[in-house]
C-alpha positions in Angstrom: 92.0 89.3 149.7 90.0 92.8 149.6 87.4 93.2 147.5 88.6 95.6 145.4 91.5 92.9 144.9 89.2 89.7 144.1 88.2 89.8 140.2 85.3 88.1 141.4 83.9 90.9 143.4 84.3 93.2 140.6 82.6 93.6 137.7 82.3 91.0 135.2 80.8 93.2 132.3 84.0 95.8 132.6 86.5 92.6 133.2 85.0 91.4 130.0 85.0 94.6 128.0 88.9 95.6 128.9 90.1 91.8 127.8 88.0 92.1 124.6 89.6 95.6 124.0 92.7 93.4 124.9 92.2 90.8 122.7 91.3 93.0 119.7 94.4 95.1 120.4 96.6 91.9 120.6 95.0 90.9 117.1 95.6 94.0 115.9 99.2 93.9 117.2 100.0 90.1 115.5 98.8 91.7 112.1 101.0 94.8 112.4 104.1 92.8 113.8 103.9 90.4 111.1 103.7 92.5 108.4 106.7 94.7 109.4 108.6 92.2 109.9 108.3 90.0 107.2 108.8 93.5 105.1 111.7 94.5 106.9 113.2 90.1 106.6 112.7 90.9 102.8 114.4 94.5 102.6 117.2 93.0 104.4 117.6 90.2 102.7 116.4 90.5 98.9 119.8 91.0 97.2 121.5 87.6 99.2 122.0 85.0 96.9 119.9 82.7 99.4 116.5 84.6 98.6 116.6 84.0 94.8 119.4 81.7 93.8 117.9 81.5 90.2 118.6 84.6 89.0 121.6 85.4 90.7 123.5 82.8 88.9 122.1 83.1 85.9 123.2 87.3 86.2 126.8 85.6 87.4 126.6 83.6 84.3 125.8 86.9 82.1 128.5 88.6 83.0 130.8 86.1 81.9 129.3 86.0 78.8 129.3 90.2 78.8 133.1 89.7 79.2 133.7 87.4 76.6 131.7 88.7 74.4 133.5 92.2 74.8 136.6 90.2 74.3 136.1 89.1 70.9 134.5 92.7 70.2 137.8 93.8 70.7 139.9 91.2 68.4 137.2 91.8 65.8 135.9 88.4 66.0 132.1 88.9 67.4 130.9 86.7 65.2 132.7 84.0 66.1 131.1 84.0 69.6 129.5 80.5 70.1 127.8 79.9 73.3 128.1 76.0 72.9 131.8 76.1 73.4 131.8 79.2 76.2 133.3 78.0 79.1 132.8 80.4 82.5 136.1 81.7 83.2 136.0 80.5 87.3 135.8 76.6 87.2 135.0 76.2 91.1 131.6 78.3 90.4 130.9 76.1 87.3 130.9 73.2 89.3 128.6 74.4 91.4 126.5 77.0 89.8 126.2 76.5 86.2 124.7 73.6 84.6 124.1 72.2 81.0 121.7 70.2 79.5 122.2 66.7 77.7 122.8 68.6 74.1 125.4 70.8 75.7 123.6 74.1 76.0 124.1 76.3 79.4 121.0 76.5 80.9 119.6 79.6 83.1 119.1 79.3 86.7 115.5 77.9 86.0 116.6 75.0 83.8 115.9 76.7 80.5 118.2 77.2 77.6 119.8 80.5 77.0 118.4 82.9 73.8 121.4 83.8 71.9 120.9 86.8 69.0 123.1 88.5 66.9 123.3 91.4 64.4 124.7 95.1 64.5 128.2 93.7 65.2 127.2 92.8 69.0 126.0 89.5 70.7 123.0 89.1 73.2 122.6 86.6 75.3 119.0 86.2 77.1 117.2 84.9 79.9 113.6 85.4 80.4 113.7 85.0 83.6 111.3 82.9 86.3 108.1 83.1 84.2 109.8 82.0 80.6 108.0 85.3 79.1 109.4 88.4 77.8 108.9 91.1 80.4 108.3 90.8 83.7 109.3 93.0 87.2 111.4 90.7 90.0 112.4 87.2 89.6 110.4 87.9 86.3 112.6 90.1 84.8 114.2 89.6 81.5 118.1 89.3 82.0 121.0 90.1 79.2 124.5 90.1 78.8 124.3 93.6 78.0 122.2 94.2 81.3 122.4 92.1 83.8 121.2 94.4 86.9 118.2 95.9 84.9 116.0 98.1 87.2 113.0 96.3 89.7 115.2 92.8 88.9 115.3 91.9 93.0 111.9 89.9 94.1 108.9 92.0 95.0 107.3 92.0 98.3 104.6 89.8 96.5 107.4 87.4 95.1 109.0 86.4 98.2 105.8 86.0 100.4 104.9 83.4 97.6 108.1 81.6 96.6 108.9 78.2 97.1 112.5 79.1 98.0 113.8 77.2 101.1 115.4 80.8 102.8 112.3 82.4 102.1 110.3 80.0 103.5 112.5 79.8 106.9 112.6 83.5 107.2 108.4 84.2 106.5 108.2 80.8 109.5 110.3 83.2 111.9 108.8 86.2 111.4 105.3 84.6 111.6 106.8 83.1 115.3 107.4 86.4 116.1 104.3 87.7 115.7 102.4 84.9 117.6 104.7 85.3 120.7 103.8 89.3 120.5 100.2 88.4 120.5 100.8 86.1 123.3 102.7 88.8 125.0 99.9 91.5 124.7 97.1 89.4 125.6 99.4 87.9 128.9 99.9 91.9 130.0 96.4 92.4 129.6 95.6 90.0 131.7 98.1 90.5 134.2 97.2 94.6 134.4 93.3 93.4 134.9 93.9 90.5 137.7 96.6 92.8 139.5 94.9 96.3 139.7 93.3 98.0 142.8 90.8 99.0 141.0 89.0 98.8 137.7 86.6 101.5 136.4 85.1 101.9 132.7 86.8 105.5 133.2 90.2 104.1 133.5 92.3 102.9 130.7 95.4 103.6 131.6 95.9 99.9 130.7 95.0 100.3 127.3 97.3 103.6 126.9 100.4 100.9 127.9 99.6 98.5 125.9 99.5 100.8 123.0 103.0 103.1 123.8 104.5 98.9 124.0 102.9 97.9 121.1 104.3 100.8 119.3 107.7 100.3 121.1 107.9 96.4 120.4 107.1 96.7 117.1 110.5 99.0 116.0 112.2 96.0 118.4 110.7 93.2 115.8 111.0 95.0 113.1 115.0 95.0 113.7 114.8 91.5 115.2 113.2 90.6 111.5 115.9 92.2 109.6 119.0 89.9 111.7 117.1 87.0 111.5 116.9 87.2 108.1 120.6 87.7 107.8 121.2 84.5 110.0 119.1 82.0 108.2 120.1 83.2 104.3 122.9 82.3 102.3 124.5 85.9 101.0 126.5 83.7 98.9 126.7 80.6 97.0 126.1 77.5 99.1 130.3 77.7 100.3 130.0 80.4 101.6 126.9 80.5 104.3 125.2 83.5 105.9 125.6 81.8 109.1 
C-alpha cells in the first residue's frame, strides 16, 4: 500500500476534520429526512379513515342524521326528529362503527354523547370534537349535521405527530427508520470516500459537494418513499376494508 493510499500516513487532523464535516452533514441530513417525511406520511395520509378514526365516523354518523333530518323537513315533521330512536340507515356500519351508551344515546367517535338543539324549524346535531370544547382546528373541530366537512377539520401536522392513534404511530416509527438508515448511509459514504481516496487535501472537497447533490437527491427519494409507506400501513377505510 502507497502512502498516499494508507490513512495512516496521512494526516490525522484533515481525516478528522472531513468525518466531523461528515458527521455534522449526516446529522443534518437525519433531521431534514425525518421531517420531510413524516410531513409528506401525514399529507398523504391525513384524510384515510386509519389516521383519525374518531372523527371520521362520527362525520359518517352526521350525515345520516343530515339526511334524516332533511327528510322529516320535507314531510313537515322536524320536530318530531328524536335522536334516541334514529337508527343509521346502513346496518353493517352500525355494527361496526356506531356505538351507544347504556341509556341509549349514540355516542360520537370519542365516547361522548351527541348535543342535539332545536329552533327556527331545523335540527342540529353536535359533536365537539376530540377536545369536548367548542371550537377547535383538526381532530378538535366542532362537527354538525349541517356541516360535517367544516374547513381545517383533518389533523394538523402537530396533531398527528402527537396522537396516540395506532396508524399514526406505525407510520411516524417508519419514517423515523428511514431517517436513521439515511444517516447511516451518509456517514458510511463518508467514510468510504476518505479511506478510498488517492489523496486528501484541506483544498479538496469534492467529497463534501457529493454528499450534498445525494443528500438533496435522497431526500425527494424519501420523501416519496414516506408518502407509499404511509399508504401501506393505514386503513383508508373502516377496519373491512384495509389499506393493505
Amino acid at each position: 500500500m502507497t502512502t498516499e493510499n494508507n490513512p495512516d500516513k496521512r494526516d490525522r487532523k484533515t481525516v478528522i476534520k472531513m468525518m466531523a464535516l461528515s458527521t455534522i452533514l449526516a446529522l443534518i441530513s437525519f433531521a431534514l429526512v425525518w421531517l420531510i417525511t413524516t410531513f409528506v406520511a401525514w399529507q398523504f395520509s391525513n384524510n384515510s379513515y386509519g389516521m383519525r378514526p374518531e372523527q371520521w365516523t362520527t362525520q359518517e354518523f352526521l350525515q345520516g342524521c343530515s339526511s334524516e333530518i332533511a327528510e322529516y323537513a320535507i314531510q313537515g315533521k322536524i320536530s318530531e326528529f328524536d335522536l334516541r330512536t334514529y337508527e343509521p340507515p346502513n346496518e353493517y356500519y352500525s355494527e361496526r362503527l356506531f356505538h351507544t351508551d347504556n341509556d341509549g344515546q349514540w355516542l360520537d367517535g370519542w365516547g361522548r354523547p351527541y348535543l342535539v338543539e332545536s329552533g327556527g324549524g331545523n335540527v342540529v346535531v353536535t359533536s365537539l370534537g376530540r377536545d369536548g370544547k367548542p371550537g377547535g382546528v383538526g381532530l378538535d373541530i366542532d362537527l354538525t349535521s349541517d356541516e360535517t366537512h367544516p374547513l381545517d377539520f383533518q389533523p394538523t401536522f402537530g396533531q398527528f405527530l402527537q396522537t396516540d392513534n395506532a396508524n399514526a404511530k406505525e407510520v411516524r416509527m417508519w419514517c423515523l427508520a428511514i431517517s436513521v438508515g439515511f444517516f447511516v448511509v451518509v456517514v458510511t459514504g463518508a467514510l468510504l470516500l476518505i479511506y478510498t481516496a488517492s489523496k486528501i487535501t484541506t483544498k479538496q472537497y469534492t467529497w463534501l459537494f457529493t454528499q450534498i447533490c445525494s443528500l438533496i437527491v435522497f431526500i425527494g427519494f424519501t420523501a416519496f418513499f414516506g408518502g407509499l409507506i404511509s399508504l401501506l400501513h393505514v386503513n383508508l377505510l373502516p377496519p373491512y376494508i384495509s389499506g393493505h
